[in-house]
Each structure stands twice: as structure tokens, then as C-alpha cells.
Amino acid sequence: MDPALPAVRLTVQEAIHTLSSSEDVGHILSALGTLKRYLGGTEDPALPEKEEFTTIHFSAVLRCLVSKLSPGWLELSPDGQLEQLWESFFLDGPPDQAFLVLMEAIESTAGPSFRLMKMARLLEIFLSKGRVAALMEEQCRPQTKPSFPLFQETLLNKVVGLPDRLGNCLQQDNLTQFFPQNYFPLLGQEVVEVLKAVVNFLQGGLDCSVSFVSRVLGKVCIQGRKKILGVLVPQLTVLTQDSCLWQRVCWRLVEQVPDRAVEAVLIGLVEATPRPEVLSRLLGNLVVKNKKAQFVMARKLLFLQYQHSTPMLQSLLGYLAVDSQRRPLLVQVLKELLETWGNSSAVRHAPLEQQCYVSKAILVCLAHLGELELQDIQDELLASMMAGVKCRLDSSLPPVRRLGMIVAEVISSRIHPEGPPLKFQYEEDEMSREMLALATPGPAGACSSETGVPSLASVATEAPVETPEKTVDSDVPPVQQQGPDSELDSDDEFIPYDMSGDKELKSSKEPLYIRDCVEALATSEDMERWEAALKVLEGLVYRSPEATREVSVELAKVLLHLEEKTCMAEFEQLRQRALVAVTVTDPEQVAKYLTTQFYGLNYSLRQRMDILDVLVLAAQALSRPRSLQRLSQHGPPGSGTLCAPALAISQPGNAVAPDWQMVVEERIKSKTRRFSKGCPRRELSGGPNEFNSVAGYFFFPLLQHFDRPLVTFDLLGDDQLVLGRLAHTLASLMYLAVNTTVAVPMGKALLEFVWALRFHVDTYVRRGLLSAVSSVLLSVPTERLLGDLPDELLEARSWLADVAEKDVDEDCRELAVRALLLLERLKDKLLSISSP
């Protein structure tokens, strides 16, 4: 045993006794100076003595200094020498022990006090001087003595949990440096400094371990403090760009993250990394070596989570495609994605956002794989594509069908690039354009700038410059194209005729009577007469209601079976408006016919949905006041306005007013004082609701046979789209029946319909059912709801609460919440009525 070691113990004991009992500043400074020598003062002691002091006695000395801290004790030295010497023990000594003693002293001090704030400010200085980096660097160096796992665990918890612990202790007096938004970026910078020191050690031939730093990073990410990666990733991106040593240090850093923190670290890195090649430099082949990392990146981020952004998805799949060792995993991921994409159960039960996320992942994978890799799995891709397209085209939601069309087009073009392309007809929107852009790996428009071909944007900006030159009249003749026949073929000098008022000459006249229209639409072979009859039919129906009622059912039958014989513009609109006009004119008979034919044989799904649309539009027209019906019948929407300027009303035989009369009117207007001025309004004439007497003919027949399958029509089977339209139609009819005598039985029947289908798997159907519940709550009076339908409302309330909480579709959850709010308003309204 070294004889100097007992001397160190004796010196420390004497110094602690002096600090504890003496009030003489000279003795105190002398004792502190003696101890300071063991921390690397002017007279450095031997290495064993220094190691003995820092390992065994240093913490005891720090606790003694903390116990003596008080305003009176520091004022023993007016020049501040004692305070500076006292702080130097915490800032110059071993950082791990100093940090633990500081945290222990702060947590053990109760209530606001001088000692608490002094220790907090000292800890702030400790952080600002980079002592946390020194602390972690000590843990990275090779340990000459056996390490204590409990000590490292305590140190880890204190470092990561510092903002929470200091916030609990200091509360309102907390310093800004200890706020999470300030501390964790600082900790990220300290991690970078530690990694720089590790790289220097490795370059000098020394062994190091980044295990402690990995544990710090993992624990921080588990707590959701992703701001540390916002500082760490940009600097590591630059440092790993040209250094293989830095890349290996980063790989080791991520590899040694504990298993329970792998998911949090990987998700944070993928979110913070801008490009796949950067992610490859930071992670290496971790996804191949570590099963947990492979599960997170190849399964969980693609199949179990769908809230991530498209750039993150591109970065993740691009990382799998960058290296040859990871490309087989990318092929496997594409197979599993297509298997999920083609699963009919996933199409029915997965939310639209997740289906869109999986479709984007498939397109990104296809963009990264080459033709040879795709040819090896061609049969599997084709089988999955066919199954997925079938499931999606059968869906009642247009976005789901559009997803199937887009993905099928891209897959077919990649599997058979030489064959005829597969094309679907769908409306382009922002989502479809984004997905088609994902299918092309290269940036759009890059080749045009390199080859010198002008882009569309430049042509569009140059075109308006040339347009005025062609339209402005001038004496200078326009520049003609040069060529052998340019002078002979040019007719630019001729002025074109004004043909804006010309009308098309027709060989046949328009029908003037309803029966003529029926005959022309049913049997005529003259296409001009057929088109003319369809164009004038709506006006004739409204002008001749008596004649229409005589042939209303026959006319409705003709229009329902009418097919387009020519390429006629707005054929569907004209046919639908004529059907609506017939139904409005003779609602009872036509509604009976249409509702009967809805469940009839040998009708297409398009015709059945046309029946539902016509019933809703006719009910809407009948529920309006008579004056609004006339306005909607005699002009297009927006043409018949109730507010017209006074000058626009011209009297017969008085086309233009003389100049003197206009001057007089202007003088009268300028001298007249008005408190308010607005457009002259025409009072709407009141009248009975015409839908009141016929609402039952529109509504109840549609509910009679929905559960009876036919040979070609099964609402509870494959025809889910029509069932969804039926639910929405019933909801609209219920809403239009507000304040009618039949509203209560309609509401009861509709709630029974909803209750029978409340667990339907199709999203569109559930939306219609939820809309129907809201329509009942809006249309049936509050007293009748609670008096006649109390049991139905209680059942609906529990079901709505379950849908609002657990339904996978966002629109269904929103509709359920709205219905619950309506229920609460009804309850509040009833309580306000019953209270005195």
C-alpha cells in the first residue's frame, strides 16, 4: 500500500473539519487551497494521491461545501475569493461527481432559498462551460477500474431528466436554460462534441465506447424530445459526408441504442433526415443486422403507422434502395405492401388515409426497382394488382376507386412497358397528381433545361407578349411564314365574319305538346326531332301541368329507360331535369312508379341511383314555397334574382328616359335623405308545404324491400354503393319533411333502418346512416322525439358515442360527433322548456 494514501485521507479529514467549524477566512482558504492541489493546482501531487482524492474523497468534500453555503459564509471574504474558490471545485473537478452532487443538493433543498438559487445558477454555469460533454466523454473512455452499472444508470437518469427535475424544484423561479426547448438542443450539441472527441481518440489509436451516449440518445427520444435530433442530424450529415471513420462512429452509436429505444431513435432519425443517402450514412446496414430495426423500418413504419409525411416515406424506402445488401429487403417490402393492398378486408376496414399511405409506398418502391428485379416477381405483382383493383373498384368511395386505378396503371406500365398501357378514366385532383409524381424517380423538368427545350412555363410567359400584336389594328402587315406557298395560302388580310348570332338550321320543328314529346322520345327515328323534344320537354311540363298528369307515368317510364342516341351535350342533365319536372307536377303517381321500379327487375345500378336522385330533387322542389319553385323552373340557377336595381325595371313603351328626366331624378336622389338604402325586395308569398301530403309516397316504399335480395340486385350484398345512396336519400327526404305531419312515423321508421345496418362494414353506408340520424334529430319536434322515440334515442346515443371514439373513418367520427351535439342541444332545449 502506498504510504501517501493515508496522508491524503488525513488531509481531507482536517480540511473538512476546518470548513465545518472554523470562521476564520484564512484557515478556510488555506484548507480549500490544500484540497485544490489534488484537482490539478500549481503544485500537482503524485498520480496515486490525485486518483485517491478524486475517486473516494471528492464527493464528501463537495457535500461539505454545499452544507456551508450561506450568505454569511461567503461574505467572510469580501473580495469574492472564497466564492470563486468554492465554485472552482464544482467546475474543475470530475464532472460526473460534481453533477450528481449539484442535482442532489438542488433536489434536497426545500422551498425557495438562497442555497437553492445559488446551486441552480452554478448548475447553469456548469452546463454553459460544456461540463456535460466532459461528463459523457469520461464515460466513453476505457475504464481502468470496474464500472458500476447503478452509478451509470443514476447519471443517465439525471442527465436526461434534468428539465423535469429542475422544473419541479424551482417551479416559478426556474431558469430558462433548464427549459426543455433550450436544454435538449444544448444536450445535442454536447453529444456532437463528445463524438468529435471519440473520433480524435480513435485517430490517436485509443479505444472508446459510445454506449453511454447511445443510452442518452435513446432515453431522450423515448421521452419524445426530438429537438435533440434537430441539432444532431444536420451536423452529422456534414461530418459523415467525406469521412468513413465518422460514418462508422454513427453506425456504432445507433447499433448500441437499447432495444426498447430503437423505435423512437429510428423514427426520429428518419423524420429528421432529408435524403436517403444521408440516412444511409447515419445508419449503415443496421436494418440488415438488427431484427428490431428491421421490424421498425420494414414493418411498423409502413403497415402499422400511416401518419408520417410523404418525404419521410421517400427517405425510408430510398434508404432501402441505396445499398445492394438492402435491396432484397425492398423487394420483400413491395410484395408485402401489395399483399396488403390487395386484401379485401383491409380495403373495407382500413381508413382512407392508411390506404393512401400504403399506395404511396407501393409507388415509391416501384420507382426505385429496376426492370430485372420487377421481372423476377412479375407473377406475384400481377396477382396482387388484379385482386386489389377488383376490391377497390367495388368500393363505394370515389377516392378508394381512384387509388386502385392509379396504382394499377403504374404497376402495369412497369411490368409490361412494351405493351399497350392500362388507362382508367378518373378526375385528377391533388392526391392523384402527387401519387403520379411519386411513380417517377427523377425530378420533373430536369431534362428540358439540359437539352435546351423550352418548358411549358416559359412558353406560357412568352405567349401573352405576342397576343396583343395580333389583335391591335395597325397599318403594318403581319410577318408571314416563309415558304413556297405562303403568299398563296395566306388569308390574314381578310376580315372574318361575325357569326356569333348565327343559329343552326333544323329540318324538323320543336314539339308543342306533351304527347308529341312522348311519341318523339319513344318511337321517333328522326334524331333532330328527338333532341328537340328532350330540350323543350321540361318547359312544356311546367307550362301544361294538366296535360302532363294525363301521361305522367308513361312519360316517367320513357325518360327512365331513355338512352343517349346521339352525342348530345348535357343529355344526362336534360333527362334528369325532365324527370324531376314530371315528378313535381304529378308527385303521387310518379313517386309510386319510381319507388316501385327501384326494387324492380332488369334495372341497372345507374338507373336505380337516378331514381334516388330524382326523388330527392323533386322533394326539394316541392318543399320550397311556390314562388321559389317558379324561379327555379323558368331560369337557370342564379338567373332569377329577387333583388333587382330600380333602373333595371323598364316600363312598356318607355325604352329610354329623356336627358332632362334623368337630371331631375338625380337631383331628387341627391336631396332625399334616407336612413337606409337597399335593393327593392319582393315579398315571398306564403303557402302550404306541398311535400307534406306526398312525403310518405317518396319515403316509405324505399324502406320496404331493402333486405330482400333479387336476382340482379342485392343491397345487403355486393351493391353497397346503392345502399349508401339509399341511406343518403332517406336522410335527405327526412330533412325535407321538417314540420310535416308524417315526420314522426318517418323518423321512427328511419331509426329502425339505421339500427338494422349500424354495423355495416362499408364506410359510405355508415356515413349515410349517421346523416340519417342527424336528419331525424333536426326534423322531428323535440317533444315528439322524447315522447314517442325515447328508447330509440337512448340506443342511438350509445352507438353514436362508440362511433365517435372507435370508427376508422374520419368523416364518420365527425358525423357522429355532430349528432351527439344535436342530442345535447335537444336535451338542453327540453330542460329550458320544462323549467319555470
Tab-separated table of C-alpha atoms in Angstrom, residues 236-417:
chain	number	residue	atom	x	y	z
A	236	LEU	CA	-23.607	14.586	-38.509
A	237	THR	CA	-24.780	14.981	-42.114
A	238	VAL	CA	-21.823	17.280	-42.818
A	239	LEU	CA	-19.302	15.331	-40.736
A	240	THR	CA	-20.092	11.962	-42.342
A	241	GLN	CA	-20.014	13.261	-45.906
A	242	ASP	CA	-16.291	12.649	-46.544
A	243	SER	CA	-15.195	10.574	-43.546
A	244	CYS	CA	-15.597	6.815	-43.290
A	245	LEU	CA	-14.488	6.984	-39.652
A	246	TRP	CA	-17.343	9.329	-38.783
A	247	GLN	CA	-19.785	7.032	-40.573
A	248	ARG	CA	-18.592	4.032	-38.529
A	249	VAL	CA	-18.922	6.037	-35.303
A	250	CYS	CA	-22.522	6.933	-36.250
A	251	TRP	CA	-23.294	3.309	-37.081
A	252	ARG	CA	-21.934	2.228	-33.722
A	253	LEU	CA	-23.895	4.977	-31.990
A	254	VAL	CA	-27.202	3.688	-33.392
A	255	GLU	CA	-26.320	-0.002	-33.017
A	256	GLN	CA	-25.759	0.340	-29.264
A	257	VAL	CA	-29.109	2.024	-28.596
A	258	PRO	CA	-31.107	-0.209	-26.181
A	259	ASP	CA	-33.821	-2.333	-27.796
A	260	ARG	CA	-36.658	-0.510	-26.083
A	261	ALA	CA	-35.420	2.785	-27.555
A	262	VAL	CA	-34.648	1.590	-31.098
A	263	GLU	CA	-38.084	2.519	-32.443
A	264	ALA	CA	-38.050	6.055	-31.036
A	265	VAL	CA	-34.499	6.730	-32.290
A	266	LEU	CA	-35.110	5.343	-35.783
A	267	ILE	CA	-38.392	7.218	-36.249
A	268	GLY	CA	-36.742	10.436	-35.121
A	269	LEU	CA	-33.782	9.930	-37.451
A	270	VAL	CA	-35.967	9.130	-40.463
A	271	GLU	CA	-38.108	12.202	-39.778
A	272	ALA	CA	-35.097	14.480	-39.347
A	273	THR	CA	-33.009	13.155	-42.248
A	274	PRO	CA	-33.692	14.984	-45.507
A	275	ARG	CA	-32.366	12.459	-48.065
A	276	PRO	CA	-31.978	8.676	-48.268
A	277	GLU	CA	-28.243	8.809	-48.895
A	278	VAL	CA	-27.791	10.783	-45.674
A	279	LEU	CA	-29.849	8.213	-43.810
A	280	SER	CA	-27.642	5.512	-45.288
A	281	ARG	CA	-24.523	7.246	-43.979
A	282	LEU	CA	-26.018	7.548	-40.491
A	283	LEU	CA	-27.484	4.034	-40.187
A	284	GLY	CA	-25.383	1.870	-42.466
A	285	ASN	CA	-26.774	-1.653	-42.779
A	286	LEU	CA	-28.459	-1.565	-39.374
A	287	VAL	CA	-31.735	-2.735	-40.897
A	288	VAL	CA	-29.994	-5.928	-42.059
A	289	LYS	CA	-28.085	-6.626	-38.824
A	290	ASN	CA	-30.694	-5.739	-36.187
A	291	LYS	CA	-34.035	-7.595	-36.215
A	292	LYS	CA	-35.721	-4.914	-34.123
A	293	ALA	CA	-34.592	-2.199	-36.532
A	294	GLN	CA	-35.797	-4.310	-39.476
A	295	PHE	CA	-39.215	-4.710	-37.860
A	296	VAL	CA	-39.494	-0.978	-37.208
A	297	MET	CA	-38.388	0.233	-40.627
A	298	ALA	CA	-39.778	-2.517	-42.857
A	299	ARG	CA	-42.994	-3.287	-40.992
A	300	LYS	CA	-44.118	-0.792	-38.387
A	301	LEU	CA	-43.419	2.436	-40.277
A	302	LEU	CA	-45.116	1.057	-43.405
A	303	PHE	CA	-48.009	-1.088	-42.197
A	304	LEU	CA	-48.871	-0.109	-38.629
A	305	GLN	CA	-48.381	3.659	-38.811
A	306	TYR	CA	-49.612	5.994	-41.515
A	307	GLN	CA	-49.307	9.483	-40.056
A	308	HIS	CA	-45.846	10.102	-41.490
A	309	SER	CA	-45.233	12.553	-44.324
A	310	THR	CA	-44.506	11.655	-47.929
A	311	PRO	CA	-40.874	12.941	-47.820
A	312	MET	CA	-40.246	10.690	-44.821
A	313	LEU	CA	-41.679	7.733	-46.734
A	314	GLN	CA	-39.433	8.510	-49.687
A	315	SER	CA	-36.407	8.790	-47.414
A	316	LEU	CA	-37.160	5.461	-45.725
A	317	LEU	CA	-37.699	3.456	-48.922
A	318	GLY	CA	-34.840	5.244	-50.636
A	319	TYR	CA	-32.586	4.138	-47.778
A	320	LEU	CA	-33.524	0.518	-48.508
A	321	ALA	CA	-32.774	1.042	-52.209
A	322	VAL	CA	-29.395	2.776	-51.882
A	323	ASP	CA	-27.283	-0.257	-50.926
A	324	SER	CA	-27.212	-3.614	-52.710
A	325	GLN	CA	-27.405	-5.516	-49.417
A	326	ARG	CA	-30.694	-3.796	-48.573
A	327	ARG	CA	-32.409	-4.069	-51.980
A	328	PRO	CA	-33.709	-7.635	-51.363
A	329	LEU	CA	-35.474	-6.232	-48.323
A	330	LEU	CA	-37.035	-3.551	-50.560
A	331	VAL	CA	-38.372	-6.263	-52.884
A	332	GLN	CA	-39.808	-8.114	-49.900
A	333	VAL	CA	-41.416	-4.904	-48.658
A	334	LEU	CA	-43.052	-4.347	-52.062
A	335	LYS	CA	-44.505	-7.876	-52.018
A	336	GLU	CA	-45.969	-7.398	-48.543
A	337	LEU	CA	-47.322	-3.963	-49.438
A	338	LEU	CA	-49.097	-5.335	-52.491
A	339	GLU	CA	-50.450	-8.249	-50.483
A	340	THR	CA	-51.952	-5.796	-48.002
A	341	TRP	CA	-53.127	-3.519	-50.808
A	342	GLY	CA	-54.981	-6.412	-52.436
A	343	ASN	CA	-56.642	-7.630	-49.229
A	344	SER	CA	-60.396	-7.045	-49.419
A	345	SER	CA	-60.713	-6.922	-45.620
A	346	ALA	CA	-58.091	-4.169	-45.431
A	347	VAL	CA	-59.937	-2.195	-48.108
A	348	ARG	CA	-63.184	-2.368	-46.127
A	349	HIS	CA	-61.837	-1.716	-42.640
A	350	ALA	CA	-58.687	0.394	-43.074
A	351	PRO	CA	-59.133	4.192	-43.035
A	352	LEU	CA	-58.690	6.084	-46.263
A	353	GLU	CA	-55.533	7.785	-45.000
A	354	GLN	CA	-53.831	4.436	-44.399
A	355	GLN	CA	-54.843	3.128	-47.824
A	356	CYS	CA	-53.397	6.259	-49.410
A	357	TYR	CA	-50.201	5.834	-47.377
A	358	VAL	CA	-49.754	2.200	-48.497
A	359	SER	CA	-50.441	3.172	-52.116
A	360	LYS	CA	-47.772	5.867	-51.964
A	361	ALA	CA	-45.307	3.358	-50.519
A	362	ILE	CA	-46.009	0.968	-53.421
A	363	LEU	CA	-45.398	3.698	-55.990
A	364	VAL	CA	-42.131	4.746	-54.324
A	365	CYS	CA	-40.924	1.125	-54.266
A	366	LEU	CA	-41.756	0.724	-57.957
A	367	ALA	CA	-39.832	3.888	-58.752
A	368	HIS	CA	-36.681	2.513	-57.056
A	369	LEU	CA	-36.728	-1.014	-58.502
A	370	GLY	CA	-35.304	-1.877	-61.902
A	371	GLU	CA	-36.885	-3.861	-64.712
A	372	LEU	CA	-34.907	-7.043	-63.968
A	373	GLU	CA	-35.953	-7.004	-60.306
A	374	LEU	CA	-39.579	-6.498	-61.281
A	375	GLN	CA	-39.470	-9.284	-63.880
A	376	ASP	CA	-38.461	-11.777	-61.185
A	377	ILE	CA	-41.645	-11.074	-59.213
A	378	GLN	CA	-43.898	-10.297	-62.177
A	379	ASP	CA	-46.458	-13.029	-61.459
A	380	GLU	CA	-46.848	-12.037	-57.813
A	381	LEU	CA	-47.223	-8.365	-58.708
A	382	LEU	CA	-49.848	-9.157	-61.332
A	383	ALA	CA	-51.895	-11.365	-58.996
A	384	SER	CA	-51.841	-8.797	-56.187
A	385	MET	CA	-52.688	-5.996	-58.603
A	386	MET	CA	-55.725	-7.794	-60.004
A	387	ALA	CA	-57.054	-8.618	-56.522
A	388	GLY	CA	-56.501	-5.063	-55.286
A	389	VAL	CA	-58.078	-3.414	-58.331
A	390	LYS	CA	-61.181	-5.595	-58.014
A	391	CYS	CA	-61.623	-4.730	-54.334
A	392	ARG	CA	-61.149	-1.036	-54.909
A	393	LEU	CA	-63.363	-0.718	-57.948
A	394	ASP	CA	-66.121	-2.365	-55.907
A	395	SER	CA	-65.765	0.280	-53.190
A	396	SER	CA	-68.418	2.963	-52.826
A	397	LEU	CA	-65.880	5.712	-52.060
A	398	PRO	CA	-64.511	7.563	-55.116
A	399	PRO	CA	-61.059	8.177	-53.547
A	400	VAL	CA	-60.614	4.447	-52.918
A	401	ARG	CA	-61.546	3.643	-56.513
A	402	ARG	CA	-59.173	6.322	-57.757
A	403	LEU	CA	-56.332	4.819	-55.711
A	404	GLY	CA	-56.916	1.438	-57.338
A	405	MET	CA	-56.882	2.962	-60.818
A	406	ILE	CA	-53.670	4.944	-60.294
A	407	VAL	CA	-51.694	2.099	-58.720
A	408	ALA	CA	-52.910	-0.378	-61.348
A	409	GLU	CA	-51.824	1.942	-64.161
A	410	VAL	CA	-48.340	2.343	-62.686
A	411	ILE	CA	-47.869	-1.372	-61.952
A	412	SER	CA	-48.989	-2.407	-65.419
A	413	SER	CA	-46.685	0.126	-67.060
A	414	ARG	CA	-43.720	-1.192	-65.066
A	415	ILE	CA	-44.499	-4.885	-65.598
A	416	HIS	CA	-45.277	-4.562	-69.325
A	417	PRO	CA	-43.502	-1.411	-70.544
